[in-house]
Amino acid sequence: MFAVGKRIGPRATRRLFVRFCREVSRFSERFEIDVAPFEVTLREPGAGFCVAVSPLRDLFLVSIGESRSFDVRVSSDESFVSALDLALERYLASASKAAGAA
């Protein structure tokens, strides 16, 4: 997972990429983590939660949801916190929905 982040030039942003992936992976022990050459995807089967993290040259892109219709560009501490908050909010909503359906 961390090798994918080496595509990011600025060291501080690269550290945020690694930290973001670690933090989101701690949301659930049931996550499936797919590491591809240009992105890391964290998905919880059956819950409808998916986050794709794509490193770019000076930032990384966080895409939330299966359709990836919502993206957050992360290049600073402020955008990191926003992306992490949004990912947690979406995870909790999907977990609540999955629990209600069970």
GROMACS .gro file of N, CA, C and O in nm:
model
  408
    1MET      N    1   0.083  -0.119   0.000
    1MET     CA    2   0.000   0.000   0.000
    1MET      C    3   0.087   0.125   0.000
    1MET      O    4   0.056   0.222  -0.066
    2PHE      N    5   0.196   0.121   0.074
    2PHE     CA    6   0.277   0.241   0.089
    2PHE      C    7   0.360   0.270  -0.036
    2PHE      O    8   0.396   0.384  -0.061
    3ALA      N    9   0.392   0.167  -0.112
    3ALA     CA   10   0.469   0.186  -0.235
    3ALA      C   11   0.390   0.271  -0.335
    3ALA      O   12   0.448   0.348  -0.411
    4VAL      N   13   0.258   0.259  -0.334
    4VAL     CA   14   0.173   0.337  -0.424
    4VAL      C   15   0.190   0.485  -0.394
    4VAL      O   16   0.192   0.568  -0.484
    5GLY      N   17   0.205   0.520  -0.268
    5GLY     CA   18   0.219   0.659  -0.227
    5GLY      C   19   0.349   0.725  -0.271
    5GLY      O   20   0.360   0.847  -0.269
    6LYS      N   21   0.446   0.646  -0.313
    6LYS     CA   22   0.574   0.703  -0.356
    6LYS      C   23   0.561   0.787  -0.483
    6LYS      O   24   0.651   0.860  -0.518
    7ARG      N   25   0.447   0.778  -0.548
    7ARG     CA   26   0.422   0.860  -0.667
    7ARG      C   27   0.404   1.007  -0.631
    7ARG      O   28   0.414   1.093  -0.716
    8ILE      N   29   0.374   1.034  -0.506
    8ILE     CA   30   0.351   1.171  -0.460
    8ILE      C   31   0.485   1.237  -0.432
    8ILE      O   32   0.567   1.184  -0.358
    9GLY      N   33   0.507   1.354  -0.491
    9GLY     CA   34   0.634   1.424  -0.478
    9GLY      C   35   0.663   1.478  -0.339
    9GLY      O   36   0.760   1.438  -0.275
   10PRO      N   37   0.579   1.569  -0.289
   10PRO     CA   38   0.608   1.629  -0.158
   10PRO      C   39   0.599   1.526  -0.044
   10PRO      O   40   0.502   1.452  -0.033
   11ARG      N   41   0.705   1.520   0.036
   11ARG     CA   42   0.709   1.424   0.146
   11ARG      C   43   0.594   1.439   0.244
   11ARG      O   44   0.538   1.340   0.292
   12ALA      N   45   0.559   1.560   0.276
   12ALA     CA   46   0.449   1.584   0.372
   12ALA      C   47   0.319   1.526   0.318
   12ALA      O   48   0.242   1.465   0.393
   13THR      N   49   0.293   1.543   0.190
   13THR     CA   50   0.170   1.489   0.130
   13THR      C   51   0.177   1.338   0.123
   13THR      O   52   0.076   1.270   0.144
   14ARG      N   53   0.294   1.283   0.097
   14ARG     CA   54   0.311   1.137   0.095
   14ARG      C   55   0.280   1.078   0.232
   14ARG      O   56   0.215   0.975   0.245
   15ARG      N   57   0.325   1.146   0.338
   15ARG     CA   58   0.295   1.100   0.474
   15ARG      C   59   0.145   1.106   0.502
   15ARG      O   60   0.090   1.018   0.568
   16LEU      N   61   0.078   1.211   0.451
   16LEU     CA   62  -0.067   1.220   0.468
   16LEU      C   63  -0.138   1.105   0.397
   16LEU      O   64  -0.237   1.051   0.447
   17PHE      N   65  -0.089   1.066   0.279
   17PHE     CA   66  -0.145   0.953   0.204
   17PHE      C   67  -0.137   0.826   0.288
   17PHE      O   68  -0.238   0.755   0.305
   18VAL      N   69  -0.020   0.797   0.341
   18VAL     CA   70  -0.002   0.676   0.423
   18VAL      C   71  -0.090   0.683   0.547
   18VAL      O   72  -0.158   0.585   0.582
   19ARG      N   73  -0.093   0.797   0.610
   19ARG     CA   74  -0.174   0.815   0.731
   19ARG      C   75  -0.323   0.798   0.701
   19ARG      O   76  -0.396   0.733   0.777
   20PHE      N   77  -0.368   0.854   0.589
   20PHE     CA   78  -0.509   0.842   0.551
   20PHE      C   79  -0.546   0.695   0.531
   20PHE      O   80  -0.647   0.648   0.582
   21CYS      N   81  -0.464   0.623   0.456
   21CYS     CA   82  -0.492   0.481   0.430
   21CYS      C   83  -0.495   0.402   0.561
   21CYS      O   84  -0.583   0.317   0.580
   22ARG      N   85  -0.402   0.430   0.650
   22ARG     CA   86  -0.400   0.360   0.780
   22ARG      C   87  -0.524   0.391   0.862
   22ARG      O   88  -0.586   0.303   0.920
   23GLU      N   89  -0.559   0.519   0.869
   23GLU     CA   90  -0.675   0.558   0.950
   23GLU      C   91  -0.805   0.496   0.897
   23GLU      O   92  -0.885   0.444   0.974
   24VAL      N   93  -0.826   0.502   0.768
   24VAL     CA   94  -0.949   0.445   0.711
   24VAL      C   95  -0.950   0.293   0.729
   24VAL      O   96  -1.054   0.235   0.759
   25SER      N   97  -0.836   0.228   0.713
   25SER     CA   98  -0.832   0.083   0.728
   25SER      C   99  -0.868   0.040   0.870
   25SER      O  100  -0.911  -0.074   0.892
   26ARG      N  101  -0.856   0.128   0.966
   26ARG     CA  102  -0.892   0.097   1.105
   26ARG      C  103  -1.041   0.110   1.133
   26ARG      O  104  -1.086   0.072   1.241
   27PHE      N  105  -1.118   0.161   1.039
   27PHE     CA  106  -1.262   0.172   1.059
   27PHE      C  107  -1.325   0.035   1.081
   27PHE      O  108  -1.422   0.021   1.154
   28SER      N  109  -1.275  -0.067   1.011
   28SER     CA  110  -1.336  -0.201   1.017
   28SER      C  111  -1.232  -0.309   0.992
   28SER      O  112  -1.144  -0.293   0.907
   29GLU      N  113  -1.246  -0.419   1.064
   29GLU     CA  114  -1.160  -0.535   1.042
   29GLU      C  115  -1.203  -0.614   0.919
   29GLU      O  116  -1.131  -0.700   0.873
   30ARG      N  117  -1.321  -0.585   0.867
   30ARG     CA  118  -1.374  -0.661   0.753
   30ARG      C  119  -1.340  -0.600   0.618
   30ARG      O  120  -1.384  -0.649   0.515
   31PHE      N  121  -1.263  -0.493   0.616
   31PHE     CA  122  -1.229  -0.429   0.489
   31PHE      C  123  -1.151  -0.522   0.398
   31PHE      O  124  -1.062  -0.594   0.443
   32GLU      N  125  -1.184  -0.516   0.271
   32GLU     CA  126  -1.102  -0.575   0.168
   32GLU      C  127  -1.017  -0.460   0.114
   32GLU      O  128  -1.070  -0.355   0.080
   33ILE      N  129  -0.886  -0.482   0.109
   33ILE     CA  130  -0.797  -0.377   0.061
   33ILE      C  131  -0.733  -0.426  -0.068
   33ILE      O  132  -0.668  -0.530  -0.071
   34ASP      N  133  -0.756  -0.350  -0.174
   34ASP     CA  134  -0.702  -0.382  -0.305
   34ASP      C  135  -0.597  -0.277  -0.340
   34ASP      O  136  -0.630  -0.158  -0.349
   35VAL      N  137  -0.475  -0.322  -0.358
   35VAL     CA  138  -0.366  -0.230  -0.393
   35VAL      C  139  -0.334  -0.251  -0.541
   35VAL      O  140  -0.289  -0.359  -0.581
   36ALA      N  141  -0.361  -0.151  -0.621
   36ALA     CA  142  -0.333  -0.153  -0.764
   36ALA      C  143  -0.218  -0.054  -0.790
   36ALA      O  144  -0.182   0.024  -0.702
   37PRO      N  145  -0.163  -0.056  -0.911
   37PRO     CA  146  -0.050   0.034  -0.938
   37PRO      C  147  -0.078   0.183  -0.917
   37PRO      O  148   0.012   0.258  -0.882
   38PHE      N  149  -0.204   0.226  -0.936
   38PHE     CA  150  -0.233   0.368  -0.928
   38PHE      C  151  -0.338   0.404  -0.823
   38PHE      O  152  -0.384   0.518  -0.821
   39GLU      N  153  -0.377   0.308  -0.737
   39GLU     CA  154  -0.473   0.342  -0.632
   39GLU      C  155  -0.481   0.232  -0.528
   39GLU      O  156  -0.444   0.118  -0.552
   40VAL      N  157  -0.532   0.271  -0.412
   40VAL     CA  158  -0.562   0.179  -0.304
   40VAL      C  159  -0.713   0.188  -0.283
   40VAL      O  160  -0.766   0.299  -0.268
   41THR      N  161  -0.782   0.073  -0.283
   41THR     CA  162  -0.926   0.072  -0.263
   41THR      C  163  -0.957  -0.005  -0.136
   41THR      O  164  -0.910  -0.118  -0.117
   42LEU      N  165  -1.035   0.058  -0.049
   42LEU     CA  166  -1.080  -0.006   0.075
   42LEU      C  167  -1.230  -0.023   0.065
   42LEU      O  168  -1.302   0.075   0.041
   43ARG      N  169  -1.277  -0.147   0.080
   43ARG     CA  170  -1.418  -0.177   0.060
   43ARG      C  171  -1.465  -0.272   0.169
   43ARG      O  172  -1.394  -0.366   0.204
   44GLU      N  173  -1.584  -0.247   0.220
   44GLU     CA  174  -1.644  -0.341   0.315
   44GLU      C  175  -1.756  -0.416   0.244
   44GLU      O  176  -1.858  -0.356   0.208
   45PRO      N  177  -1.736  -0.545   0.221
   45PRO     CA  178  -1.838  -0.624   0.150
   45PRO      C  179  -1.972  -0.621   0.224
   45PRO      O  180  -1.977  -0.635   0.345
   46GLY      N  181  -2.077  -0.604   0.148
   46GLY     CA  182  -2.211  -0.607   0.204
   46GLY      C  183  -2.257  -0.479   0.271
   46GLY      O  184  -2.375  -0.464   0.300
   47ALA      N  185  -2.168  -0.388   0.298
   47ALA     CA  186  -2.206  -0.265   0.367
   47ALA      C  187  -2.222  -0.148   0.270
   47ALA      O  188  -2.276  -0.045   0.307
   48GLY      N  189  -2.173  -0.162   0.149
   48GLY     CA  190  -2.186  -0.054   0.051
   48GLY      C  191  -2.087   0.059   0.071
   48GLY      O  192  -2.106   0.167   0.018
   49PHE      N  193  -1.980   0.034   0.146
   49PHE     CA  194  -1.881   0.138   0.169
   49PHE      C  195  -1.758   0.111   0.085
   49PHE      O  196  -1.705   0.000   0.083
   50CYS      N  197  -1.710   0.215   0.017
   50CYS     CA  198  -1.591   0.202  -0.066
   50CYS      C  199  -1.519   0.336  -0.071
   50CYS      O  200  -1.581   0.440  -0.088
   51VAL      N  201  -1.387   0.330  -0.055
   51VAL     CA  202  -1.302   0.449  -0.068
   51VAL      C  203  -1.184   0.411  -0.157
   51VAL      O  204  -1.117   0.312  -0.132
   52ALA      N  205  -1.161   0.489  -0.260
   52ALA     CA  206  -1.045   0.472  -0.347
   52ALA      C  207  -0.953   0.591  -0.324
   52ALA      O  208  -0.997   0.706  -0.324
   53VAL      N  209  -0.825   0.563  -0.303
   53VAL     CA  210  -0.726   0.666  -0.278
   53VAL      C  211  -0.622   0.659  -0.389
   53VAL      O  212  -0.555   0.558  -0.405
   54SER      N  213  -0.613   0.766  -0.467
   54SER     CA  214  -0.527   0.768  -0.585
   54SER      C  215  -0.419   0.874  -0.571
   54SER      O  216  -0.449   0.993  -0.562
   55PRO      N  217  -0.292   0.833  -0.568
   55PRO     CA  218  -0.184   0.932  -0.559
   55PRO      C  219  -0.160   1.000  -0.693
   55PRO      O  220  -0.160   0.936  -0.798
   56LEU      N  221  -0.144   1.129  -0.689
   56LEU     CA  222  -0.108   1.207  -0.806
   56LEU      C  223   0.027   1.271  -0.777
   56LEU      O  224   0.090   1.242  -0.677
   57ARG      N  225   0.073   1.359  -0.860
   57ARG     CA  226   0.207   1.415  -0.844
   57ARG      C  227   0.223   1.496  -0.715
   57ARG      O  228   0.318   1.476  -0.641
   58ASP      N  229   0.132   1.590  -0.690
   58ASP     CA  230   0.147   1.679  -0.574
   58ASP      C  231   0.037   1.662  -0.469
   58ASP      O  232   0.034   1.738  -0.372
   59LEU      N  233  -0.050   1.568  -0.490
   59LEU     CA  234  -0.162   1.547  -0.398
   59LEU      C  235  -0.214   1.406  -0.415
   59LEU      O  236  -0.162   1.330  -0.495
   60PHE      N  237  -0.318   1.371  -0.339
   60PHE     CA  238  -0.387   1.246  -0.365
   60PHE      C  239  -0.536   1.272  -0.365
   60PHE      O  240  -0.585   1.368  -0.305
   61LEU      N  241  -0.605   1.188  -0.436
   61LEU     CA  242  -0.748   1.203  -0.457
   61LEU      C  243  -0.821   1.095  -0.379
   61LEU      O  244  -0.786   0.977  -0.389
   62VAL      N  245  -0.918   1.134  -0.301
   62VAL     CA  246  -1.000   1.040  -0.225
   62VAL      C  247  -1.137   1.037  -0.290
   62VAL      O  248  -1.206   1.140  -0.296
   63SER      N  249  -1.176   0.919  -0.341
   63SER     CA  250  -1.306   0.901  -0.405
   63SER      C  251  -1.391   0.814  -0.314
   63SER      O  252  -1.350   0.702  -0.279
   64ILE      N  253  -1.507   0.863  -0.277
   64ILE     CA  254  -1.592   0.793  -0.182
   64ILE      C  255  -1.717   0.742  -0.251
   64ILE      O  256  -1.782   0.815  -0.325
   65GLY      N  257  -1.750   0.615  -0.226
   65GLY     CA  258  -1.868   0.553  -0.284
   65GLY      C  259  -1.833   0.463  -0.401
   65GLY      O  260  -1.730   0.481  -0.466
   66GLU      N  261  -1.919   0.366  -0.426
   66GLU     CA  262  -1.896   0.272  -0.535
   66GLU      C  263  -1.893   0.343  -0.670
   66GLU      O  264  -1.817   0.306  -0.758
   67SER      N  265  -1.974   0.445  -0.686
   67SER     CA  266  -1.979   0.517  -0.814
   67SER      C  267  -1.866   0.619  -0.827
   67SER      O  268  -1.846   0.675  -0.934
   68ARG      N  269  -1.798   0.645  -0.716
   68ARG     CA  270  -1.688   0.742  -0.712
   68ARG      C  271  -1.730   0.878  -0.765
   68ARG      O  272  -1.655   0.948  -0.831
   69SER      N  273  -1.852   0.914  -0.731
   69SER     CA  274  -1.905   1.040  -0.779
   69SER      C  275  -1.862   1.159  -0.694
   69SER      O  276  -1.889   1.273  -0.728
   70PHE      N  277  -1.795   1.133  -0.583
   70PHE     CA  278  -1.754   1.240  -0.494
   70PHE      C  279  -1.605   1.229  -0.467
   70PHE      O  280  -1.558   1.125  -0.420
   71ASP      N  281  -1.529   1.333  -0.497
   71ASP     CA  282  -1.384   1.332  -0.480
   71ASP      C  283  -1.339   1.446  -0.390
   71ASP      O  284  -1.396   1.554  -0.393
   72VAL      N  285  -1.235   1.418  -0.312
   72VAL     CA  286  -1.171   1.521  -0.230
   72VAL      C  287  -1.023   1.520  -0.267
   72VAL      O  288  -0.958   1.415  -0.266
   73ARG      N  289  -0.970   1.636  -0.299
   73ARG     CA  290  -0.827   1.651  -0.330
   73ARG      C  291  -0.755   1.682  -0.200
   73ARG      O  292  -0.791   1.778  -0.131
   74VAL      N  293  -0.655   1.603  -0.168
   74VAL     CA  294  -0.583   1.619  -0.042
   74VAL      C  295  -0.438   1.657  -0.069
   74VAL      O  296  -0.366   1.586  -0.138
   75SER      N  297  -0.399   1.772  -0.012
   75SER     CA  298  -0.261   1.817  -0.024
   75SER      C  299  -0.214   1.891   0.101
   75SER      O  300  -0.101   1.940   0.105
   76SER      N  301  -0.301   1.899   0.202
   76SER     CA  302  -0.266   1.971   0.324
   76SER      C  303  -0.335   1.904   0.444
   76SER      O  304  -0.421   1.818   0.427
   77ASP      N  305  -0.296   1.947   0.562
   77ASP     CA  306  -0.359   1.893   0.682
   77ASP      C  307  -0.509   1.920   0.683
   77ASP      O  308  -0.588   1.834   0.724
   78GLU      N  309  -0.548   2.039   0.638
   78GLU     CA  310  -0.690   2.075   0.639
   78GLU      C  311  -0.772   1.985   0.545
   78GLU      O  312  -0.879   1.937   0.583
   79SER      N  313  -0.722   1.963   0.425
   79SER     CA  314  -0.796   1.878   0.332
   79SER      C  315  -0.791   1.732   0.376
   79SER      O  316  -0.885   1.656   0.353
   80PHE      N  317  -0.683   1.691   0.445
   80PHE     CA  318  -0.674   1.556   0.502
   80PHE      C  319  -0.786   1.534   0.603
   80PHE      O  320  -0.856   1.433   0.599
   81VAL      N  321  -0.801   1.630   0.694
   81VAL     CA  322  -0.905   1.618   0.798
   81VAL      C  323  -1.044   1.615   0.733
   81VAL      O  324  -1.129   1.535   0.773
   82SER      N  325  -1.066   1.698   0.633
   82SER     CA  326  -1.196   1.700   0.565
   82SER      C  327  -1.225   1.565   0.500
   82SER      O  328  -1.336   1.512   0.511
   83ALA      N  329  -1.126   1.509   0.431
   83ALA     CA  330  -1.144   1.380   0.364
   83ALA      C  331  -1.167   1.268   0.464
   83ALA      O  332  -1.254   1.182   0.445
   84LEU      N  333  -1.092   1.269   0.574
   84LEU     CA  334  -1.108   1.166   0.676
   84LEU      C  335  -1.244   1.177   0.744
   84LEU      O  336  -1.311   1.076   0.767
   85ASP      N  337  -1.287   1.298   0.775
   85ASP     CA  338  -1.419   1.319   0.835
   85ASP      C  339  -1.530   1.270   0.742
   85ASP      O  340  -1.624   1.203   0.786
   86LEU      N  341  -1.519   1.302   0.615
   86LEU     CA  342  -1.619   1.258   0.519
   86LEU      C  343  -1.620   1.106   0.504
   86LEU      O  344  -1.726   1.045   0.500
   87ALA      N  345  -1.502   1.045   0.499
   87ALA     CA  346  -1.495   0.900   0.489
   87ALA      C  347  -1.559   0.834   0.612
   87ALA      O  348  -1.634   0.737   0.598
   88LEU      N  349  -1.531   0.887   0.730
   88LEU     CA  350  -1.589   0.832   0.851
   88LEU      C  351  -1.740   0.849   0.852
   88LEU      O  352  -1.816   0.758   0.888
   89GLU      N  353  -1.787   0.967   0.811
   89GLU     CA  354  -1.931   0.992   0.805
   89GLU      C  355  -2.000   0.892   0.712
   89GLU      O  356  -2.102   0.833   0.747
   90ARG      N  357  -1.943   0.871   0.594
   90ARG     CA  358  -2.001   0.776   0.498
   90ARG      C  359  -1.993   0.633   0.549
   90ARG      O  360  -2.083   0.553   0.526
   91TYR      N  361  -1.883   0.599   0.617
   91TYR     CA  362  -1.871   0.464   0.673
   91TYR      C  363  -1.978   0.440   0.779
   91TYR      O  364  -2.045   0.336   0.779
   92LEU      N  365  -1.996   0.534   0.869
   92LEU     CA  366  -2.096   0.519   0.975
   92LEU      C  367  -2.237   0.511   0.916
   92LEU      O  368  -2.321   0.433   0.964
   93ALA      N  369  -2.264   0.588   0.813
   93ALA     CA  370  -2.395   0.582   0.748
   93ALA      C  371  -2.417   0.446   0.682
   93ALA      O  372  -2.526   0.388   0.695
   94SER      N  373  -2.316   0.393   0.615
   94SER     CA  374  -2.332   0.261   0.552
   94SER      C  375  -2.343   0.151   0.655
   94SER      O  376  -2.420   0.057   0.638
   95ALA      N  377  -2.269   0.161   0.766
   95ALA     CA  378  -2.276   0.060   0.872
   95ALA      C  379  -2.413   0.064   0.938
   95ALA      O  380  -2.472  -0.042   0.968
   96SER      N  381  -2.468   0.183   0.958
   96SER     CA  382  -2.601   0.196   1.018
   96SER      C  383  -2.708   0.138   0.925
   96SER      O  384  -2.797   0.067   0.970
   97LYS      N  385  -2.695   0.165   0.799
   97LYS     CA  386  -2.790   0.113   0.700
   97LYS      C  387  -2.782  -0.039   0.693
   97LYS      O  388  -2.884  -0.107   0.689
   98ALA      N  389  -2.661  -0.094   0.695
   98ALA     CA  390  -2.643  -0.240   0.689
   98ALA      C  391  -2.698  -0.306   0.816
   98ALA      O  392  -2.757  -0.413   0.809
   99ALA      N  393  -2.680  -0.241   0.933
   99ALA     CA  394  -2.732  -0.296   1.058
   99ALA      C  395  -2.884  -0.293   1.060
   99ALA      O  396  -2.949  -0.385   1.112
  100GLY      N  397  -2.942  -0.189   1.001
  100GLY     CA  398  -3.088  -0.179   0.997
  100GLY      C  399  -3.150  -0.281   0.904
  100GLY      O  400  -3.262  -0.326   0.925
  101ALA      N  401  -3.076  -0.321   0.802
  101ALA     CA  402  -3.127  -0.420   0.706
  101ALA      C  403  -3.114  -0.562   0.759
  101ALA      O  404  -3.180  -0.652   0.710
  102ALA      N  405  -3.030  -0.580   0.861
  102ALA     CA  406  -3.007  -0.716   0.914
  102ALA      C  407  -3.109  -0.758   1.011
  102ALA      O  408  -3.199  -0.737   1.058
   0.00000   0.00000   0.00000
